[in-house]
mmCIF file of C-alpha atoms in Angstrom:
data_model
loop_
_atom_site.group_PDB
_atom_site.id
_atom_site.type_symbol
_atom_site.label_atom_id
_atom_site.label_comp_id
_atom_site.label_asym_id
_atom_site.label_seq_id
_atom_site.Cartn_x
_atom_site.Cartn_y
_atom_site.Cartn_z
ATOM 1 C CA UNK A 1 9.174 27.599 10.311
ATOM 2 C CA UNK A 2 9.758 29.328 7.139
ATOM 3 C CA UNK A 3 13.312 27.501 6.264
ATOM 4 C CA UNK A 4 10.979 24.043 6.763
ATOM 5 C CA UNK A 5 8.141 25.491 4.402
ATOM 6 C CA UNK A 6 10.891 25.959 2.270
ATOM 7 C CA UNK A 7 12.312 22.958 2.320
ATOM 8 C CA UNK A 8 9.102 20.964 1.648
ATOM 9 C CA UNK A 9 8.655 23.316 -1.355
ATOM 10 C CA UNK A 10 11.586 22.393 -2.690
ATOM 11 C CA UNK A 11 11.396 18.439 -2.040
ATOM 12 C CA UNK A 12 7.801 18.867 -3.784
ATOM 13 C CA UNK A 13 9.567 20.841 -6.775
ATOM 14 C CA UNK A 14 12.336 18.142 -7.198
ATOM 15 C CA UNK A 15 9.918 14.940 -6.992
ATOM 16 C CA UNK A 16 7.744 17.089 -9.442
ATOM 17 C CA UNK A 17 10.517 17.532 -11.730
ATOM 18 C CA UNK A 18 11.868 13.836 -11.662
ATOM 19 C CA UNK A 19 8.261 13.162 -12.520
ATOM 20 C CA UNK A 20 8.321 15.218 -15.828
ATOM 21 C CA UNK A 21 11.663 13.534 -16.847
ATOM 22 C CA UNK A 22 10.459 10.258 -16.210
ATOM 23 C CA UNK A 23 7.459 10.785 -18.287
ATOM 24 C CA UNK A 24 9.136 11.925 -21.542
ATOM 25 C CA UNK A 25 12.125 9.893 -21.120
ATOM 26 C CA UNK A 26 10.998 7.851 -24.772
ATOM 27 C CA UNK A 27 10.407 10.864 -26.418
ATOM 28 C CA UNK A 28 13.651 12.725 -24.763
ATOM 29 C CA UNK A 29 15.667 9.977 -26.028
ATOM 30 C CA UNK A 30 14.900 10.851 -29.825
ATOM 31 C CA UNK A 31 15.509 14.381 -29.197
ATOM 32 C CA UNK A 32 19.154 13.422 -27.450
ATOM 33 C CA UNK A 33 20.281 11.182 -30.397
ATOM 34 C CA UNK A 34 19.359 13.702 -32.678
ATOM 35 C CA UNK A 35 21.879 16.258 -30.649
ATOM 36 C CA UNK A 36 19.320 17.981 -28.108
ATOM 37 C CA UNK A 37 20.124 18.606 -24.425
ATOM 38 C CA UNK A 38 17.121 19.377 -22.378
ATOM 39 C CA UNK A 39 16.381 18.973 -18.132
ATOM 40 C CA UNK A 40 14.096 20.026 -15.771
ATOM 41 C CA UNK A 41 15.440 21.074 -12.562
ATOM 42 C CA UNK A 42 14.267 22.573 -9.196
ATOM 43 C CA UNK A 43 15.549 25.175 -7.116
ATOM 44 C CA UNK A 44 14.631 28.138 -4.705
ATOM 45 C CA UNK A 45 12.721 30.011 -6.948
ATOM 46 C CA UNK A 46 10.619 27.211 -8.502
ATOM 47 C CA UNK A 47 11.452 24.758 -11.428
ATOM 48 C CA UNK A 48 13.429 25.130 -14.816
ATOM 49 C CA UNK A 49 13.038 23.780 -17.790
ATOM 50 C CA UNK A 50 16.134 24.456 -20.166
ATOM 51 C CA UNK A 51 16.558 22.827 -23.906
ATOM 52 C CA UNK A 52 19.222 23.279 -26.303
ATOM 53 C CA UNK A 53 20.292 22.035 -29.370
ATOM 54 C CA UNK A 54 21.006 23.302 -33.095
ATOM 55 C CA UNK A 55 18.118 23.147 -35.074
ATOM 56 C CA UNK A 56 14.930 24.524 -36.139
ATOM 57 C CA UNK A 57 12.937 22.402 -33.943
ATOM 58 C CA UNK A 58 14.078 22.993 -30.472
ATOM 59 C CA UNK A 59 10.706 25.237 -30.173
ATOM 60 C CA UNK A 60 8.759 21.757 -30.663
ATOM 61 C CA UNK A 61 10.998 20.246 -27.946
ATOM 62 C CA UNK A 62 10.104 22.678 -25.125
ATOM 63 C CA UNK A 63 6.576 22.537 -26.267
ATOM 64 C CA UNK A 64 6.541 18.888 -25.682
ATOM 65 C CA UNK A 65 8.161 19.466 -22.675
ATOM 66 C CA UNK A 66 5.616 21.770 -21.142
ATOM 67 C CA UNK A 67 3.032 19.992 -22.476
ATOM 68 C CA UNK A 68 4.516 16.449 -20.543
ATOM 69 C CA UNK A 69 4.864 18.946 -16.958
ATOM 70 C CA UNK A 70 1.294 20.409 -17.690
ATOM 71 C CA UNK A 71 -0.465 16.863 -18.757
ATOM 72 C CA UNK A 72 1.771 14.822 -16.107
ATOM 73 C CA UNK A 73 0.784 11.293 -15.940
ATOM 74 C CA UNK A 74 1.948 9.655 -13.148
ATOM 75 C CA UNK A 75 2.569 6.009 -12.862
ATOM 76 C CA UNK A 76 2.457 4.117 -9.882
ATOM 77 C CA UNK A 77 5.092 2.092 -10.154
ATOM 78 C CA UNK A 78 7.497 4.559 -11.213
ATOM 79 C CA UNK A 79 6.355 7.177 -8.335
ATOM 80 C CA UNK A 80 7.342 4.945 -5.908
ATOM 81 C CA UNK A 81 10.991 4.608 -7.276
ATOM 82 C CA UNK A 82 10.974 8.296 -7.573
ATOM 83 C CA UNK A 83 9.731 9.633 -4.573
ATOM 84 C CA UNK A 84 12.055 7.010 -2.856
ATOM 85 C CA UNK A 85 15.167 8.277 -4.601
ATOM 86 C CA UNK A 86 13.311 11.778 -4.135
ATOM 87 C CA UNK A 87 13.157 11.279 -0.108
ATOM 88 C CA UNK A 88 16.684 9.830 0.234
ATOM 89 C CA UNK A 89 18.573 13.165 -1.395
ATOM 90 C CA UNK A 90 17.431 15.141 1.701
ATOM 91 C CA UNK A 91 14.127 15.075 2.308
ATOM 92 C CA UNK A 92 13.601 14.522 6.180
ATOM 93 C CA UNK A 93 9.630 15.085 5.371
ATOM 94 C CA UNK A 94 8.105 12.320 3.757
ATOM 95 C CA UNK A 95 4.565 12.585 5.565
ATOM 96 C CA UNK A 96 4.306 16.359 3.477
ATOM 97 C CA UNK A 97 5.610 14.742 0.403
ATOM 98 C CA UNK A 98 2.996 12.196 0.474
ATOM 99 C CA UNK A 99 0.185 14.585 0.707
ATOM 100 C CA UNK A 100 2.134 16.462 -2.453
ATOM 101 C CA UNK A 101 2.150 12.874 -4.400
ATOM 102 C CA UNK A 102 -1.960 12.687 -3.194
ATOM 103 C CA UNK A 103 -2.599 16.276 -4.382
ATOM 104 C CA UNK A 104 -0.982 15.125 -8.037
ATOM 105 C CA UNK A 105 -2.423 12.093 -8.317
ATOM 106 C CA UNK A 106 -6.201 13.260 -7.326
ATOM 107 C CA UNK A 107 -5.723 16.109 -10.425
#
Protein backbone atom coordinates (compact mmCIF):
# COMPACT_ATOMS: atom_id res chain seq x y z
CA UNK A 1 0.00 0.00 0.00
CA UNK A 2 2.71 2.32 0.81
CA UNK A 3 4.86 1.73 -2.62
CA UNK A 4 1.20 2.78 -4.39
CA UNK A 5 0.86 5.96 -2.04
CA UNK A 6 4.10 6.55 -3.25
CA UNK A 7 3.67 6.25 -6.53
CA UNK A 8 0.60 8.55 -6.76
CA UNK A 9 2.77 11.10 -4.88
CA UNK A 10 5.11 11.08 -7.28
CA UNK A 11 2.74 11.10 -10.52
CA UNK A 12 1.05 14.20 -8.60
CA UNK A 13 4.68 15.80 -8.13
CA UNK A 14 5.62 15.28 -11.87
CA UNK A 15 2.15 16.60 -13.42
CA UNK A 16 2.68 19.46 -10.80
CA UNK A 17 6.00 20.18 -12.07
CA UNK A 18 5.17 19.99 -15.91
CA UNK A 19 2.53 22.46 -14.82
CA UNK A 20 5.07 25.09 -13.49
CA UNK A 21 7.20 24.71 -16.71
CA UNK A 22 4.41 25.11 -18.86
CA UNK A 23 3.37 28.22 -17.19
CA UNK A 24 6.64 30.20 -17.44
CA UNK A 25 7.69 28.75 -20.60
CA UNK A 26 7.49 32.75 -22.26
CA UNK A 27 9.27 34.08 -19.58
CA UNK A 28 11.86 30.92 -19.36
CA UNK A 29 12.59 31.49 -22.88
CA UNK A 30 14.15 35.08 -22.22
CA UNK A 31 16.05 33.79 -19.39
CA UNK A 32 17.52 30.74 -21.80
CA UNK A 33 18.59 33.12 -24.64
CA UNK A 34 20.16 35.23 -22.30
CA UNK A 35 22.38 31.97 -21.08
CA UNK A 36 20.17 30.65 -18.03
CA UNK A 37 19.42 26.96 -17.43
CA UNK A 38 16.63 26.40 -15.03
CA UNK A 39 13.97 23.03 -14.49
CA UNK A 40 11.71 21.83 -12.17
CA UNK A 41 11.79 18.25 -11.53
CA UNK A 42 10.13 15.61 -9.25
CA UNK A 43 11.42 12.86 -7.38
CA UNK A 44 11.10 10.76 -4.07
CA UNK A 45 11.60 13.36 -1.80
CA UNK A 46 9.36 16.04 -3.37
CA UNK A 47 10.10 18.57 -6.26
CA UNK A 48 13.29 20.63 -7.33
CA UNK A 49 13.67 23.60 -8.67
CA UNK A 50 17.38 24.23 -9.90
CA UNK A 51 18.59 27.55 -11.97
CA UNK A 52 21.88 28.42 -13.19
CA UNK A 53 23.45 30.81 -15.16
CA UNK A 54 26.28 33.62 -14.88
CA UNK A 55 24.94 36.69 -13.84
CA UNK A 56 23.71 38.88 -11.22
CA UNK A 57 20.20 38.11 -11.80
CA UNK A 58 19.78 34.45 -11.42
CA UNK A 59 18.22 35.41 -7.79
CA UNK A 60 15.29 37.17 -9.90
CA UNK A 61 14.99 33.96 -11.97
CA UNK A 62 14.25 31.55 -9.08
CA UNK A 63 12.06 34.16 -7.61
CA UNK A 64 9.98 34.13 -10.67
CA UNK A 65 10.12 30.67 -10.59
CA UNK A 66 8.66 30.16 -7.17
CA UNK A 67 6.46 32.73 -7.60
CA UNK A 68 4.96 30.81 -11.14
CA UNK A 69 4.83 27.16 -8.72
CA UNK A 70 3.21 29.22 -5.79
CA UNK A 71 0.64 31.41 -8.12
CA UNK A 72 0.12 28.33 -10.65
CA UNK A 73 -2.42 29.08 -13.19
CA UNK A 74 -3.61 26.30 -14.83
CA UNK A 75 -5.07 26.24 -18.24
CA UNK A 76 -7.42 23.90 -19.45
CA UNK A 77 -6.32 23.22 -22.52
CA UNK A 78 -2.84 22.75 -21.70
CA UNK A 79 -3.71 20.38 -18.53
CA UNK A 80 -5.16 18.08 -20.64
CA UNK A 81 -1.98 17.70 -22.89
CA UNK A 82 -0.05 17.49 -19.74
CA UNK A 83 -1.68 15.23 -17.61
CA UNK A 84 -2.00 13.00 -20.80
CA UNK A 85 1.73 12.99 -21.45
CA UNK A 86 1.85 12.96 -17.46
CA UNK A 87 -0.33 9.53 -17.32
CA UNK A 88 1.44 7.83 -20.26
CA UNK A 89 5.22 7.99 -18.51
CA UNK A 90 3.94 5.51 -15.86
CA UNK A 91 1.17 6.47 -14.22
CA UNK A 92 -1.24 3.35 -13.96
CA UNK A 93 -3.56 5.78 -11.63
CA UNK A 94 -5.33 8.24 -13.46
CA UNK A 95 -8.66 8.20 -11.27
CA UNK A 96 -6.06 9.68 -8.15
CA UNK A 97 -4.49 12.02 -10.56
CA UNK A 98 -7.72 13.46 -11.47
CA UNK A 99 -8.76 14.20 -8.00
CA UNK A 100 -4.96 15.88 -7.73
CA UNK A 101 -5.83 18.06 -11.07
CA UNK A 102 -9.53 18.86 -9.06
CA UNK A 103 -7.72 19.74 -5.80
CA UNK A 104 -5.43 22.39 -8.04
CA UNK A 105 -7.86 23.68 -9.98
CA UNK A 106 -10.56 24.35 -7.00
CA UNK A 107 -7.41 26.50 -5.16
Amino acid sequence: MVRNNCKEVLTSCRLYAELVKDNVTDYAYDAELAGFKYDVSAHQLGLSVNVAGHNDKLDVLLQRLLEKARDLEIKPDRLEVIKEDVSNHGSSSLFRLSLFINLLQTK
